[in-house]
mmCIF file of C-alpha atoms in Angstrom:
data_model
loop_
_atom_site.group_PDB
_atom_site.id
_atom_site.type_symbol
_atom_site.label_atom_id
_atom_site.label_comp_id
_atom_site.label_asym_id
_atom_site.label_seq_id
_atom_site.Cartn_x
_atom_site.Cartn_y
_atom_site.Cartn_z
ATOM 1 C CA UNK A 1 0.000 0.000 0.000
ATOM 2 C CA UNK A 2 1.123 3.558 -0.586
ATOM 3 C CA UNK A 3 2.495 5.334 2.470
ATOM 4 C CA UNK A 4 1.627 8.687 3.999
ATOM 5 C CA UNK A 5 2.538 11.403 1.507
ATOM 6 C CA UNK A 6 3.712 14.833 2.607
ATOM 7 C CA UNK A 7 4.821 17.908 0.719
ATOM 8 C CA UNK A 8 6.903 19.922 0.460
ATOM 9 C CA UNK A 9 9.934 18.111 1.816
ATOM 10 C CA UNK A 10 11.730 21.322 2.717
ATOM 11 C CA UNK A 11 10.602 24.911 3.152
ATOM 12 C CA UNK A 12 12.509 28.054 4.069
ATOM 13 C CA UNK A 13 10.576 31.227 4.850
ATOM 14 C CA UNK A 14 11.158 34.526 6.580
ATOM 15 C CA UNK A 15 9.530 35.259 9.902
ATOM 16 C CA UNK A 16 6.039 36.712 9.680
ATOM 17 C CA UNK A 17 5.428 34.950 6.358
ATOM 18 C CA UNK A 18 2.835 32.212 5.987
ATOM 19 C CA UNK A 19 3.365 28.586 5.010
ATOM 20 C CA UNK A 20 1.217 25.532 4.346
ATOM 21 C CA UNK A 21 1.960 21.826 4.505
ATOM 22 C CA UNK A 22 0.003 19.069 2.840
ATOM 23 C CA UNK A 23 -0.606 15.472 3.894
ATOM 24 C CA UNK A 24 -2.324 12.576 2.157
ATOM 25 C CA UNK A 25 -2.838 9.649 4.546
ATOM 26 C CA UNK A 26 -3.038 5.986 3.707
ATOM 27 C CA UNK A 27 -6.298 5.198 1.970
ATOM 28 C CA UNK A 28 -8.951 4.131 4.446
ATOM 29 C CA UNK A 29 -7.206 5.508 7.510
ATOM 30 C CA UNK A 30 -9.827 7.521 9.363
ATOM 31 C CA UNK A 31 -7.487 9.093 11.908
ATOM 32 C CA UNK A 32 -4.885 11.675 10.937
ATOM 33 C CA UNK A 33 -2.321 13.397 13.157
ATOM 34 C CA UNK A 34 0.021 16.362 12.799
ATOM 35 C CA UNK A 35 3.135 16.364 14.970
ATOM 36 C CA UNK A 36 5.813 19.010 15.448
ATOM 37 C CA UNK A 37 9.354 17.749 16.022
ATOM 38 C CA UNK A 38 11.844 20.376 17.140
ATOM 39 C CA UNK A 39 15.494 19.454 16.639
ATOM 40 C CA UNK A 40 16.720 17.189 19.432
ATOM 41 C CA UNK A 41 13.242 16.457 20.770
ATOM 42 C CA UNK A 42 10.556 13.849 20.293
ATOM 43 C CA UNK A 43 7.470 14.605 18.216
ATOM 44 C CA UNK A 44 4.730 16.615 19.903
ATOM 45 C CA UNK A 45 1.092 16.239 18.879
ATOM 46 C CA UNK A 46 -0.446 19.370 17.380
ATOM 47 C CA UNK A 47 -3.825 18.151 16.193
ATOM 48 C CA UNK A 48 -5.750 14.925 15.641
ATOM 49 C CA UNK A 49 -8.585 14.377 13.170
ATOM 50 C CA UNK A 50 -11.124 11.582 13.049
ATOM 51 C CA UNK A 51 -12.471 11.654 9.492
ATOM 52 C CA UNK A 52 -13.020 15.403 8.950
ATOM 53 C CA UNK A 53 -13.664 16.267 12.599
ATOM 54 C CA UNK A 54 -11.134 17.539 15.144
ATOM 55 C CA UNK A 55 -10.618 15.155 18.081
ATOM 56 C CA UNK A 56 -7.834 16.980 19.906
ATOM 57 C CA UNK A 57 -6.257 20.361 19.156
ATOM 58 C CA UNK A 58 -5.339 21.255 22.730
ATOM 59 C CA UNK A 59 -1.640 21.731 21.881
ATOM 60 C CA UNK A 60 -2.164 23.664 18.658
ATOM 61 C CA UNK A 61 -1.147 27.353 18.952
ATOM 62 C CA UNK A 62 -4.408 28.567 17.512
ATOM 63 C CA UNK A 63 -3.340 32.183 17.243
ATOM 64 C CA UNK A 64 -1.037 31.249 14.359
ATOM 65 C CA UNK A 65 -1.620 27.601 13.449
ATOM 66 C CA UNK A 66 -4.649 26.183 11.680
ATOM 67 C CA UNK A 67 -5.447 22.831 10.128
ATOM 68 C CA UNK A 68 -8.226 21.321 8.138
ATOM 69 C CA UNK A 69 -9.141 17.966 6.703
ATOM 70 C CA UNK A 70 -11.785 18.481 4.096
ATOM 71 C CA UNK A 71 -13.755 15.423 3.017
ATOM 72 C CA UNK A 72 -11.958 13.336 5.608
ATOM 73 C CA UNK A 73 -9.013 12.507 3.367
ATOM 74 C CA UNK A 74 -6.029 14.800 2.890
ATOM 75 C CA UNK A 75 -5.143 17.582 5.270
ATOM 76 C CA UNK A 76 -3.340 20.922 5.318
ATOM 77 C CA UNK A 77 -1.530 22.574 8.213
ATOM 78 C CA UNK A 78 -0.957 26.317 7.999
ATOM 79 C CA UNK A 79 1.194 28.726 9.977
ATOM 80 C CA UNK A 80 0.479 32.442 9.725
ATOM 81 C CA UNK A 81 2.524 34.376 10.680
ATOM 82 C CA UNK A 82 5.574 32.182 11.252
ATOM 83 C CA UNK A 83 8.010 32.755 14.114
ATOM 84 C CA UNK A 84 11.619 31.662 14.441
ATOM 85 C CA UNK A 85 10.623 29.048 17.049
ATOM 86 C CA UNK A 86 8.380 27.330 14.496
ATOM 87 C CA UNK A 87 11.490 25.913 12.823
ATOM 88 C CA UNK A 88 10.960 22.158 13.077
ATOM 89 C CA UNK A 89 9.998 19.036 11.187
ATOM 90 C CA UNK A 90 6.248 18.677 10.750
ATOM 91 C CA UNK A 91 5.189 15.051 10.639
ATOM 92 C CA UNK A 92 1.879 13.718 9.461
ATOM 93 C CA UNK A 93 0.668 10.286 10.522
ATOM 94 C CA UNK A 94 -2.429 8.178 10.011
ATOM 95 C CA UNK A 95 -3.884 5.089 11.617
ATOM 96 C CA UNK A 96 -6.551 2.532 10.870
ATOM 97 C CA UNK A 97 -6.455 0.728 14.183
ATOM 98 C CA UNK A 98 -4.747 2.682 16.962
ATOM 99 C CA UNK A 99 -3.469 -0.482 18.653
ATOM 100 C CA UNK A 100 -1.273 -1.162 15.635
ATOM 101 C CA UNK A 101 0.441 2.203 15.918
ATOM 102 C CA UNK A 102 0.666 5.026 13.453
ATOM 103 C CA UNK A 103 2.163 5.207 9.969
ATOM 104 C CA UNK A 104 4.218 8.355 9.487
ATOM 105 C CA UNK A 105 5.157 10.363 6.444
ATOM 106 C CA UNK A 106 8.678 11.659 5.837
ATOM 107 C CA UNK A 107 7.822 15.079 7.174
ATOM 108 C CA UNK A 108 8.399 18.662 6.072
ATOM 109 C CA UNK A 109 11.464 20.429 7.425
ATOM 110 C CA UNK A 110 10.584 24.091 8.011
ATOM 111 C CA UNK A 111 13.257 26.695 8.562
ATOM 112 C CA UNK A 112 12.149 30.187 9.594
ATOM 113 C CA UNK A 113 14.840 32.846 9.155
ATOM 114 C CA UNK B 1 -0.273 13.784 32.183
ATOM 115 C CA UNK B 2 1.726 10.935 30.798
ATOM 116 C CA UNK B 3 5.479 11.474 30.432
ATOM 117 C CA UNK B 4 8.029 9.344 28.663
ATOM 118 C CA UNK B 5 11.691 9.510 29.651
ATOM 119 C CA UNK B 6 14.641 8.246 27.660
ATOM 120 C CA UNK B 7 17.709 8.808 29.803
ATOM 121 C CA UNK B 8 20.333 7.956 27.174
ATOM 122 C CA UNK B 9 20.706 10.769 24.614
ATOM 123 C CA UNK B 10 23.338 8.825 22.678
ATOM 124 C CA UNK B 11 24.602 5.265 22.533
ATOM 125 C CA UNK B 12 26.958 3.303 20.335
ATOM 126 C CA UNK B 13 27.506 -0.384 19.711
ATOM 127 C CA UNK B 14 29.811 -2.506 17.620
ATOM 128 C CA UNK B 15 28.335 -4.290 14.653
ATOM 129 C CA UNK B 16 26.971 -7.756 15.604
ATOM 130 C CA UNK B 17 26.858 -6.854 19.299
ATOM 131 C CA UNK B 18 23.781 -6.371 21.472
ATOM 132 C CA UNK B 19 22.551 -3.037 22.815
ATOM 133 C CA UNK B 20 19.711 -2.054 25.154
ATOM 134 C CA UNK B 21 17.913 1.285 25.041
ATOM 135 C CA UNK B 22 16.098 2.436 28.167
ATOM 136 C CA UNK B 23 12.656 3.979 28.530
ATOM 137 C CA UNK B 24 10.545 4.782 31.549
ATOM 138 C CA UNK B 25 7.097 6.311 31.666
ATOM 139 C CA UNK B 26 4.743 7.774 34.183
ATOM 140 C CA UNK B 27 1.034 6.989 34.191
ATOM 141 C CA UNK B 28 -1.818 6.125 36.496
ATOM 142 C CA UNK B 29 -3.549 4.150 33.766
ATOM 143 C CA UNK B 30 -3.749 0.369 33.758
ATOM 144 C CA UNK B 31 -4.450 -0.198 30.075
ATOM 145 C CA UNK B 32 -2.189 1.327 27.472
ATOM 146 C CA UNK B 33 0.177 0.556 24.624
ATOM 147 C CA UNK B 34 3.898 1.142 24.318
ATOM 148 C CA UNK B 35 5.891 1.491 21.120
ATOM 149 C CA UNK B 36 9.432 1.864 19.875
ATOM 150 C CA UNK B 37 9.925 3.851 16.688
ATOM 151 C CA UNK B 38 13.092 4.207 14.613
ATOM 152 C CA UNK B 39 13.833 7.470 12.788
ATOM 153 C CA UNK B 40 16.699 7.279 10.269
ATOM 154 C CA UNK B 41 18.080 10.406 8.554
ATOM 155 C CA UNK B 42 15.241 10.148 6.033
ATOM 156 C CA UNK B 43 13.050 11.423 8.924
ATOM 157 C CA UNK B 44 10.312 8.841 8.480
ATOM 158 C CA UNK B 45 9.280 7.278 11.764
ATOM 159 C CA UNK B 46 9.229 3.496 11.410
ATOM 160 C CA UNK B 47 7.457 1.257 13.902
ATOM 161 C CA UNK B 48 9.895 -1.247 15.393
ATOM 162 C CA UNK B 49 7.850 -3.030 18.028
ATOM 163 C CA UNK B 50 4.761 -2.590 20.204
ATOM 164 C CA UNK B 51 3.551 -3.940 23.520
ATOM 165 C CA UNK B 52 0.087 -4.109 25.061
ATOM 166 C CA UNK B 53 0.196 -3.376 28.780
ATOM 167 C CA UNK B 54 -2.219 -6.158 29.634
ATOM 168 C CA UNK B 55 0.094 -8.767 28.128
ATOM 169 C CA UNK B 56 2.827 -9.998 30.426
ATOM 170 C CA UNK B 57 4.774 -11.656 27.642
ATOM 171 C CA UNK B 58 7.470 -9.447 26.184
ATOM 172 C CA UNK B 59 7.071 -8.639 22.492
ATOM 173 C CA UNK B 60 9.718 -9.736 19.983
ATOM 174 C CA UNK B 61 10.251 -8.873 16.316
ATOM 175 C CA UNK B 62 13.213 -10.699 14.796
ATOM 176 C CA UNK B 63 16.329 -9.050 16.271
ATOM 177 C CA UNK B 64 14.285 -6.623 18.375
ATOM 178 C CA UNK B 65 12.782 -7.473 21.745
ATOM 179 C CA UNK B 66 11.502 -5.564 24.739
ATOM 180 C CA UNK B 67 11.765 -5.949 28.479
ATOM 181 C CA UNK B 68 8.425 -4.679 29.781
ATOM 182 C CA UNK B 69 8.301 -4.185 33.546
ATOM 183 C CA UNK B 70 4.811 -2.835 34.259
ATOM 184 C CA UNK B 71 5.253 -2.293 37.989
ATOM 185 C CA UNK B 72 8.484 -0.415 37.412
ATOM 186 C CA UNK B 73 6.983 1.431 34.406
ATOM 187 C CA UNK B 74 9.960 0.449 32.320
ATOM 188 C CA UNK B 75 10.046 -0.500 28.642
ATOM 189 C CA UNK B 76 13.537 -1.151 27.293
ATOM 190 C CA UNK B 77 14.438 -2.174 23.744
ATOM 191 C CA UNK B 78 17.084 -4.784 23.048
ATOM 192 C CA UNK B 79 18.681 -4.974 19.623
ATOM 193 C CA UNK B 80 20.591 -8.188 18.974
ATOM 194 C CA UNK B 81 23.199 -8.713 16.258
ATOM 195 C CA UNK B 82 23.320 -4.958 15.578
ATOM 196 C CA UNK B 83 23.626 -3.958 11.934
ATOM 197 C CA UNK B 84 24.897 -0.765 10.343
ATOM 198 C CA UNK B 85 21.351 -0.061 9.147
ATOM 199 C CA UNK B 86 20.183 0.128 12.750
ATOM 200 C CA UNK B 87 21.922 3.492 13.086
ATOM 201 C CA UNK B 88 19.111 5.970 13.774
ATOM 202 C CA UNK B 89 17.197 7.863 16.434
ATOM 203 C CA UNK B 90 14.984 5.607 18.531
ATOM 204 C CA UNK B 91 11.869 6.947 20.216
ATOM 205 C CA UNK B 92 9.836 5.321 22.936
ATOM 206 C CA UNK B 93 6.129 6.173 22.845
ATOM 207 C CA UNK B 94 3.133 5.765 25.157
ATOM 208 C CA UNK B 95 -0.498 5.568 24.121
ATOM 209 C CA UNK B 96 -3.276 5.837 26.677
ATOM 210 C CA UNK B 97 -6.521 4.164 25.745
ATOM 211 C CA UNK B 98 -9.127 6.896 25.723
ATOM 212 C CA UNK B 99 -11.245 8.731 23.188
ATOM 213 C CA UNK B 100 -8.180 10.255 21.589
ATOM 214 C CA UNK B 101 -5.641 7.415 21.736
ATOM 215 C CA UNK B 102 -2.919 9.940 21.012
ATOM 216 C CA UNK B 103 0.710 8.927 21.244
ATOM 217 C CA UNK B 104 3.289 10.698 23.435
ATOM 218 C CA UNK B 105 6.999 10.391 22.678
ATOM 219 C CA UNK B 106 10.219 10.514 24.632
ATOM 220 C CA UNK B 107 13.125 12.729 23.599
ATOM 221 C CA UNK B 108 14.869 9.898 21.775
ATOM 222 C CA UNK B 109 18.176 8.041 21.858
ATOM 223 C CA UNK B 110 20.656 8.388 19.026
ATOM 224 C CA UNK B 111 22.139 4.962 18.293
ATOM 225 C CA UNK B 112 25.289 4.553 16.239
ATOM 226 C CA UNK B 113 26.367 1.109 15.074
ATOM 227 C CA UNK B 114 30.099 1.029 14.415
ATOM 228 C CA UNK B 115 31.726 -1.310 11.896
#
């Protein structure tokens, strides 16, 4: 089966600019996650979708971050405006059965200068 | 809140030798899952092994096995016959069984396998 697709692979922007990341989960996976991984740290959950509804966005900085999952398939994560501390890898993951773990994409490395 | 601690930021092992990565976690839950993920330079997180808390038997996957000590809240990963391709970051993760089933990660251990 095809894996979790993410784009772009790399992105460099200036602070205060906006950026968007795209994720296409594995077909049939109802649950989709966005994680932020700062260099030297483990991934931190930003938002979780079940189909096209938000299950948990308690750790999403809502003043600058937004995410949507239209039609319950692919998803976009947006940052506007970006800050220097947003520099990180943004990982998307999906799951069919949570007990089996998640399948991750290769992530987008964001550098804010 | 659940926390996951990996006390070894970096480790190294000679090719063909055995290495053990440590992980402890803090929870008041009785039912949960534990995972080890591998993250090579390609950045993709790859599931290595998983353990259900209600199972006493330690999980094994080929050269990878865990030592799950529920009372001690410890979940270590043993890699036998280490290979150069095992070089990567390894993350321990905890999943509480609730409506969200979200996964929480430790800070990771960087493993280097030396030829």
